């Protein structure tokens, strides 16, 4: 069961490198970057994992704030499970205090869904994490919609957001970061009632 003193591990999923930075698949990295900015931290290389991490607190100042480790695996999306497992072991985080923030094809652009457990829906990052941890971790699913026409899914997720989407992107990433904070400080049900849409 959740432990109020132990840290939460919040993992933004994406691919490392400037060529991927604006891709739809990297919305998890974008949310992690914003959360790091909010807590006044800078990502640095983790000692025990192929990842970048920031440690800090989310929520009200003082003891009510929750300890968090924000992480961006540097292993490429389809190998995310290794770094996440190494971070879980190093920081001794229970699985129900691990949050994966990721892009989701089956939700319209800009919508969010928060949930515990479930399948990977063909998402290679989730597939890798589930293989390493089991499925009982939390997810903040950031909707990117389906590719237009017959565009290949892999090509779609590795493309940058469209000009129209970019107009809403800051708002979307901001709202996803709010949802992560609510999940950690208020619990899943309250966060779902506010942000699932």
PDB file of C-alpha atoms in Angstrom:
ATOM      1  CA  UNK A   1       0.000   0.000   0.000  1.00  0.00           C
ATOM      2  CA  UNK A   2       1.115   3.590  -0.573  1.00  0.00           C
ATOM      3  CA  UNK A   3       3.688   4.942   1.839  1.00  0.00           C
ATOM      4  CA  UNK A   4       3.443   8.667   2.625  1.00  0.00           C
ATOM      5  CA  UNK A   5       7.136   8.965   3.478  1.00  0.00           C
ATOM      6  CA  UNK A   6       8.691   7.042   0.590  1.00  0.00           C
ATOM      7  CA  UNK A   7       9.153   8.761  -2.761  1.00  0.00           C
ATOM      8  CA  UNK A   8       6.929   8.455  -5.792  1.00  0.00           C
ATOM      9  CA  UNK A   9       8.596   7.617  -9.096  1.00  0.00           C
ATOM     10  CA  UNK A  10       7.154   9.628 -11.984  1.00  0.00           C
ATOM     11  CA  UNK A  11       8.440   8.427 -15.339  1.00  0.00           C
ATOM     12  CA  UNK A  12       7.949  10.514 -18.457  1.00  0.00           C
ATOM     13  CA  UNK A  13       8.277   8.247 -21.488  1.00  0.00           C
ATOM     14  CA  UNK A  14      10.035   9.327 -24.672  1.00  0.00           C
ATOM     15  CA  UNK A  15      13.133   8.878 -26.802  1.00  0.00           C
ATOM     16  CA  UNK A  16      16.411  10.665 -26.003  1.00  0.00           C
ATOM     17  CA  UNK A  17      18.070  13.037 -28.452  1.00  0.00           C
ATOM     18  CA  UNK A  18      17.164  16.356 -30.098  1.00  0.00           C
ATOM     19  CA  UNK A  19      15.747  14.686 -33.208  1.00  0.00           C
ATOM     20  CA  UNK A  20      12.897  13.211 -31.113  1.00  0.00           C
ATOM     21  CA  UNK A  21      12.278  16.168 -28.788  1.00  0.00           C
ATOM     22  CA  UNK A  22       9.095  17.468 -30.456  1.00  0.00           C
ATOM     23  CA  UNK A  23       7.624  14.072 -31.406  1.00  0.00           C
ATOM     24  CA  UNK A  24       4.158  12.987 -30.276  1.00  0.00           C
ATOM     25  CA  UNK A  25       5.844   9.967 -28.673  1.00  0.00           C
ATOM     26  CA  UNK A  26       7.792  12.356 -26.406  1.00  0.00           C
ATOM     27  CA  UNK A  27       4.879  14.025 -24.645  1.00  0.00           C
ATOM     28  CA  UNK A  28       5.896  12.143 -21.478  1.00  0.00           C
ATOM     29  CA  UNK A  29       9.329  13.839 -21.563  1.00  0.00           C
ATOM     30  CA  UNK A  30       7.601  17.214 -22.064  1.00  0.00           C
ATOM     31  CA  UNK A  31       5.463  16.678 -18.955  1.00  0.00           C
ATOM     32  CA  UNK A  32       8.492  15.523 -16.916  1.00  0.00           C
ATOM     33  CA  UNK A  33      10.427  18.639 -18.014  1.00  0.00           C
ATOM     34  CA  UNK A  34       7.586  20.916 -16.894  1.00  0.00           C
ATOM     35  CA  UNK A  35       7.268  19.134 -13.536  1.00  0.00           C
ATOM     36  CA  UNK A  36      11.036  19.524 -13.007  1.00  0.00           C
ATOM     37  CA  UNK A  37      10.716  23.239 -13.758  1.00  0.00           C
ATOM     38  CA  UNK A  38       7.849  23.537 -11.254  1.00  0.00           C
ATOM     39  CA  UNK A  39       9.856  21.956  -8.442  1.00  0.00           C
ATOM     40  CA  UNK A  40      12.928  23.996  -9.347  1.00  0.00           C
ATOM     41  CA  UNK A  41      15.093  21.022 -10.276  1.00  0.00           C
ATOM     42  CA  UNK A  42      17.377  20.137 -13.168  1.00  0.00           C
ATOM     43  CA  UNK A  43      17.677  16.676 -14.666  1.00  0.00           C
ATOM     44  CA  UNK A  44      20.969  14.929 -14.050  1.00  0.00           C
ATOM     45  CA  UNK A  45      22.262  11.483 -14.876  1.00  0.00           C
ATOM     46  CA  UNK A  46      21.095   8.811 -12.457  1.00  0.00           C
ATOM     47  CA  UNK A  47      23.896   6.883 -10.781  1.00  0.00           C
ATOM     48  CA  UNK A  48      22.250   3.477 -10.889  1.00  0.00           C
ATOM     49  CA  UNK A  49      20.108   3.609 -14.037  1.00  0.00           C
ATOM     50  CA  UNK A  50      20.177   4.625 -17.674  1.00  0.00           C
ATOM     51  CA  UNK A  51      17.996   7.653 -16.964  1.00  0.00           C
ATOM     52  CA  UNK A  52      17.971  11.316 -16.048  1.00  0.00           C
ATOM     53  CA  UNK A  53      16.397  12.179 -12.697  1.00  0.00           C
ATOM     54  CA  UNK A  54      15.316  15.107 -10.534  1.00  0.00           C
ATOM     55  CA  UNK A  55      14.381  14.723  -6.870  1.00  0.00           C
ATOM     56  CA  UNK A  56      12.017  17.119  -5.117  1.00  0.00           C
ATOM     57  CA  UNK A  57       8.575  17.600  -3.625  1.00  0.00           C
ATOM     58  CA  UNK A  58       5.146  18.017  -5.199  1.00  0.00           C
ATOM     59  CA  UNK A  59       2.196  19.608  -3.440  1.00  0.00           C
ATOM     60  CA  UNK A  60       1.984  21.984  -0.495  1.00  0.00           C
ATOM     61  CA  UNK A  61       5.224  23.161   1.108  1.00  0.00           C
ATOM     62  CA  UNK A  62       6.454  21.318   4.184  1.00  0.00           C
ATOM     63  CA  UNK A  63       5.689  17.770   5.299  1.00  0.00           C
ATOM     64  CA  UNK A  64       2.396  17.634   3.354  1.00  0.00           C
ATOM     65  CA  UNK A  65       4.358  17.759   0.092  1.00  0.00           C
ATOM     66  CA  UNK A  66       5.141  14.372  -1.424  1.00  0.00           C
ATOM     67  CA  UNK A  67       8.687  13.297  -2.218  1.00  0.00           C
ATOM     68  CA  UNK A  68       9.065  12.528  -5.906  1.00  0.00           C
ATOM     69  CA  UNK A  69      11.721  11.289  -8.262  1.00  0.00           C
ATOM     70  CA  UNK A  70      11.051  12.504 -11.801  1.00  0.00           C
ATOM     71  CA  UNK A  71      12.701  10.331 -14.403  1.00  0.00           C
ATOM     72  CA  UNK A  72      13.300  10.243 -18.143  1.00  0.00           C
ATOM     73  CA  UNK A  73      14.679   6.873 -19.307  1.00  0.00           C
ATOM     74  CA  UNK A  74      17.578   7.389 -21.732  1.00  0.00           C
ATOM     75  CA  UNK A  75      17.305   3.878 -23.161  1.00  0.00           C
ATOM     76  CA  UNK A  76      14.856   4.556 -26.019  1.00  0.00           C
ATOM     77  CA  UNK A  77      11.179   3.885 -25.609  1.00  0.00           C
ATOM     78  CA  UNK A  78      11.119   0.124 -26.222  1.00  0.00           C
ATOM     79  CA  UNK A  79      13.707  -0.498 -23.466  1.00  0.00           C
ATOM     80  CA  UNK A  80      12.138   1.734 -20.775  1.00  0.00           C
ATOM     81  CA  UNK A  81      11.555  -1.181 -18.373  1.00  0.00           C
ATOM     82  CA  UNK A  82      15.251  -1.596 -17.478  1.00  0.00           C
ATOM     83  CA  UNK A  83      15.821   1.973 -16.246  1.00  0.00           C
ATOM     84  CA  UNK A  84      12.427   2.075 -14.474  1.00  0.00           C
ATOM     85  CA  UNK A  85      13.188  -1.167 -12.615  1.00  0.00           C
ATOM     86  CA  UNK A  86      16.664   0.070 -11.638  1.00  0.00           C
ATOM     87  CA  UNK A  87      15.178   3.331 -10.289  1.00  0.00           C
ATOM     88  CA  UNK A  88      12.426   1.464  -8.421  1.00  0.00           C
ATOM     89  CA  UNK A  89      15.032  -0.725  -6.737  1.00  0.00           C
ATOM     90  CA  UNK A  90      17.419   2.137  -5.952  1.00  0.00           C
ATOM     91  CA  UNK A  91      14.747   4.409  -4.446  1.00  0.00           C
ATOM     92  CA  UNK A  92      12.701   1.491  -2.990  1.00  0.00           C
ATOM     93  CA  UNK A  93       9.440   2.660  -4.560  1.00  0.00           C
ATOM     94  CA  UNK A  94       6.345   0.418  -4.262  1.00  0.00           C
ATOM     95  CA  UNK A  95       4.749  -0.341  -7.631  1.00  0.00           C
ATOM     96  CA  UNK A  96       1.555   1.540  -6.756  1.00  0.00           C
ATOM     97  CA  UNK A  97       3.661   4.729  -6.379  1.00  0.00           C
ATOM     98  CA  UNK A  98       5.094   4.485  -9.890  1.00  0.00           C
ATOM     99  CA  UNK A  99       3.455   6.730 -12.505  1.00  0.00           C
ATOM    100  CA  UNK A 100       4.141   6.393 -16.242  1.00  0.00           C
ATOM    101  CA  UNK A 101       3.253   9.475 -18.327  1.00  0.00           C
ATOM    102  CA  UNK A 102       2.838   8.523 -21.964  1.00  0.00           C
ATOM    103  CA  UNK A 103       1.222   9.265 -25.320  1.00  0.00           C
ATOM    104  CA  UNK A 104      -2.008   7.399 -26.074  1.00  0.00           C
ATOM    105  CA  UNK A 105      -3.371   6.795 -29.599  1.00  0.00           C
ATOM    106  CA  UNK A 106      -6.881   5.768 -28.528  1.00  0.00           C
ATOM    107  CA  UNK A 107      -7.688   9.093 -26.886  1.00  0.00           C
ATOM    108  CA  UNK A 108      -8.382  12.293 -28.801  1.00  0.00           C
ATOM    109  CA  UNK A 109      -5.671  14.949 -28.899  1.00  0.00           C
ATOM    110  CA  UNK A 110      -5.534  16.972 -25.685  1.00  0.00           C
ATOM    111  CA  UNK A 111      -7.633  14.586 -23.556  1.00  0.00           C
ATOM    112  CA  UNK A 112      -6.234  12.820 -20.490  1.00  0.00           C
ATOM    113  CA  UNK A 113      -7.054   9.534 -18.763  1.00  0.00           C
ATOM    114  CA  UNK A 114      -5.614   8.398 -15.453  1.00  0.00           C
ATOM    115  CA  UNK A 115      -5.717   4.750 -14.468  1.00  0.00           C
ATOM    116  CA  UNK A 116      -4.091   1.967 -12.501  1.00  0.00           C
ATOM    117  CA  UNK A 117      -2.926  -1.107 -14.391  1.00  0.00           C
ATOM    118  CA  UNK A 118      -4.250  -2.405 -17.691  1.00  0.00           C
ATOM    119  CA  UNK A 119      -2.777  -3.474 -20.999  1.00  0.00           C
ATOM    120  CA  UNK A 120      -0.094  -1.740 -23.053  1.00  0.00           C
ATOM    121  CA  UNK A 121      -2.302  -1.110 -26.112  1.00  0.00           C
ATOM    122  CA  UNK A 122       0.681  -1.661 -28.417  1.00  0.00           C
ATOM    123  CA  UNK A 123       2.751   1.047 -26.685  1.00  0.00           C
ATOM    124  CA  UNK A 124       6.347  -0.191 -26.638  1.00  0.00           C
ATOM    125  CA  UNK A 125       7.327   1.821 -23.567  1.00  0.00           C
ATOM    126  CA  UNK A 126       4.469   0.372 -21.519  1.00  0.00           C
ATOM    127  CA  UNK A 127       5.145  -3.094 -22.912  1.00  0.00           C
ATOM    128  CA  UNK A 128       8.731  -2.903 -21.655  1.00  0.00           C
ATOM    129  CA  UNK A 129       7.764  -1.538 -18.217  1.00  0.00           C
ATOM    130  CA  UNK A 130       4.992  -4.122 -17.753  1.00  0.00           C
ATOM    131  CA  UNK A 131       7.399  -6.916 -18.684  1.00  0.00           C
ATOM    132  CA  UNK A 132       9.750  -5.688 -15.936  1.00  0.00           C
ATOM    133  CA  UNK A 133       7.305  -4.602 -13.204  1.00  0.00           C
ATOM    134  CA  UNK A 134       3.963  -6.244 -13.936  1.00  0.00           C
ATOM    135  CA  UNK A 135       0.953  -4.119 -14.924  1.00  0.00           C
ATOM    136  CA  UNK A 136      -0.029  -2.616 -11.545  1.00  0.00           C
ATOM    137  CA  UNK A 137       1.505   0.831 -11.906  1.00  0.00           C
ATOM    138  CA  UNK A 138      -0.316   4.118 -12.494  1.00  0.00           C
ATOM    139  CA  UNK A 139      -0.605   5.726 -15.907  1.00  0.00           C
ATOM    140  CA  UNK A 140      -1.309   9.261 -17.051  1.00  0.00           C
ATOM    141  CA  UNK A 141      -2.377   8.752 -20.661  1.00  0.00           C
ATOM    142  CA  UNK A 142      -2.006  11.850 -22.826  1.00  0.00           C
ATOM    143  CA  UNK A 143      -4.187  11.611 -25.919  1.00  0.00           C
ATOM    144  CA  UNK A 144      -2.538  12.175 -29.295  1.00  0.00           C
ATOM    145  CA  UNK A 145      -5.353  10.735 -31.440  1.00  0.00           C
ATOM    146  CA  UNK A 146      -5.041   8.321 -34.342  1.00  0.00           C
ATOM    147  CA  UNK A 147      -2.982   8.922 -37.490  1.00  0.00           C
ATOM    148  CA  UNK A 148      -4.862  10.420 -40.433  1.00  0.00           C
ATOM    149  CA  UNK A 149      -5.808   8.220 -43.373  1.00  0.00           C
ATOM    150  CA  UNK A 150      -3.519   5.249 -43.825  1.00  0.00           C
ATOM    151  CA  UNK A 151      -0.475   6.752 -42.137  1.00  0.00           C
ATOM    152  CA  UNK A 152       1.594   4.158 -40.320  1.00  0.00           C
ATOM    153  CA  UNK A 153       1.229   4.387 -36.520  1.00  0.00           C
ATOM    154  CA  UNK A 154       5.017   4.257 -35.980  1.00  0.00           C
ATOM    155  CA  UNK A 155       5.534   7.126 -38.436  1.00  0.00           C
ATOM    156  CA  UNK A 156       2.746   9.138 -36.762  1.00  0.00           C
ATOM    157  CA  UNK A 157       4.085   8.875 -33.193  1.00  0.00           C
ATOM    158  CA  UNK A 158       7.620   9.743 -34.352  1.00  0.00           C
ATOM    159  CA  UNK A 159       6.453  12.928 -36.087  1.00  0.00           C
ATOM    160  CA  UNK A 160       6.314  16.307 -34.393  1.00  0.00           C
ATOM    161  CA  UNK A 161       2.940  17.690 -33.366  1.00  0.00           C
ATOM    162  CA  UNK A 162       1.194  19.523 -36.222  1.00  0.00           C
ATOM    163  CA  UNK A 163       1.073  23.332 -36.331  1.00  0.00           C
ATOM    164  CA  UNK A 164      -2.575  23.235 -35.179  1.00  0.00           C
ATOM    165  CA  UNK A 165      -1.726  20.847 -32.322  1.00  0.00           C
ATOM    166  CA  UNK A 166       1.243  22.972 -31.253  1.00  0.00           C
ATOM    167  CA  UNK A 167      -1.106  25.899 -30.563  1.00  0.00           C
ATOM    168  CA  UNK A 168      -2.672  23.794 -27.778  1.00  0.00           C
ATOM    169  CA  UNK A 169       0.466  21.890 -26.732  1.00  0.00           C
ATOM    170  CA  UNK A 170       1.596  24.129 -23.856  1.00  0.00           C
ATOM    171  CA  UNK A 171      -1.909  24.014 -22.362  1.00  0.00           C
ATOM    172  CA  UNK A 172      -2.060  20.225 -22.826  1.00  0.00           C
ATOM    173  CA  UNK A 173       1.349  19.585 -21.209  1.00  0.00           C
ATOM    174  CA  UNK A 174       0.474  21.974 -18.376  1.00  0.00           C
ATOM    175  CA  UNK A 175      -2.804  20.145 -17.714  1.00  0.00           C
ATOM    176  CA  UNK A 176      -1.061  16.748 -17.815  1.00  0.00           C
ATOM    177  CA  UNK A 177       1.482  18.016 -15.252  1.00  0.00           C
ATOM    178  CA  UNK A 178      -1.428  19.223 -13.074  1.00  0.00           C
ATOM    179  CA  UNK A 179      -2.963  15.743 -13.362  1.00  0.00           C
ATOM    180  CA  UNK A 180       0.282  14.094 -12.199  1.00  0.00           C
ATOM    181  CA  UNK A 181       0.445  16.427  -9.209  1.00  0.00           C
ATOM    182  CA  UNK A 182      -3.193  15.697  -8.328  1.00  0.00           C
ATOM    183  CA  UNK A 183      -2.602  11.953  -8.648  1.00  0.00           C
ATOM    184  CA  UNK A 184       0.322  12.091  -6.205  1.00  0.00           C
ATOM    185  CA  UNK A 185      -1.241  14.484  -3.674  1.00  0.00           C
ATOM    186  CA  UNK A 186      -4.981  13.628  -3.834  1.00  0.00           C
ATOM    187  CA  UNK A 187      -5.066  10.003  -4.989  1.00  0.00           C
ATOM    188  CA  UNK A 188      -6.323   8.303  -8.138  1.00  0.00           C
ATOM    189  CA  UNK A 189     -10.084   8.675  -7.726  1.00  0.00           C
ATOM    190  CA  UNK A 190     -10.075  12.400  -7.033  1.00  0.00           C
ATOM    191  CA  UNK A 191      -7.562  13.034  -9.830  1.00  0.00           C
ATOM    192  CA  UNK A 192      -9.660  10.962 -12.245  1.00  0.00           C
ATOM    193  CA  UNK A 193     -12.818  12.898 -11.417  1.00  0.00           C
ATOM    194  CA  UNK A 194     -11.011  16.156 -12.196  1.00  0.00           C
ATOM    195  CA  UNK A 195      -8.942  15.220 -15.245  1.00  0.00           C
ATOM    196  CA  UNK A 196     -10.419  12.198 -17.016  1.00  0.00           C
ATOM    197  CA  UNK A 197     -12.230  13.573 -20.045  1.00  0.00           C
TER     198      UNK A 197
END
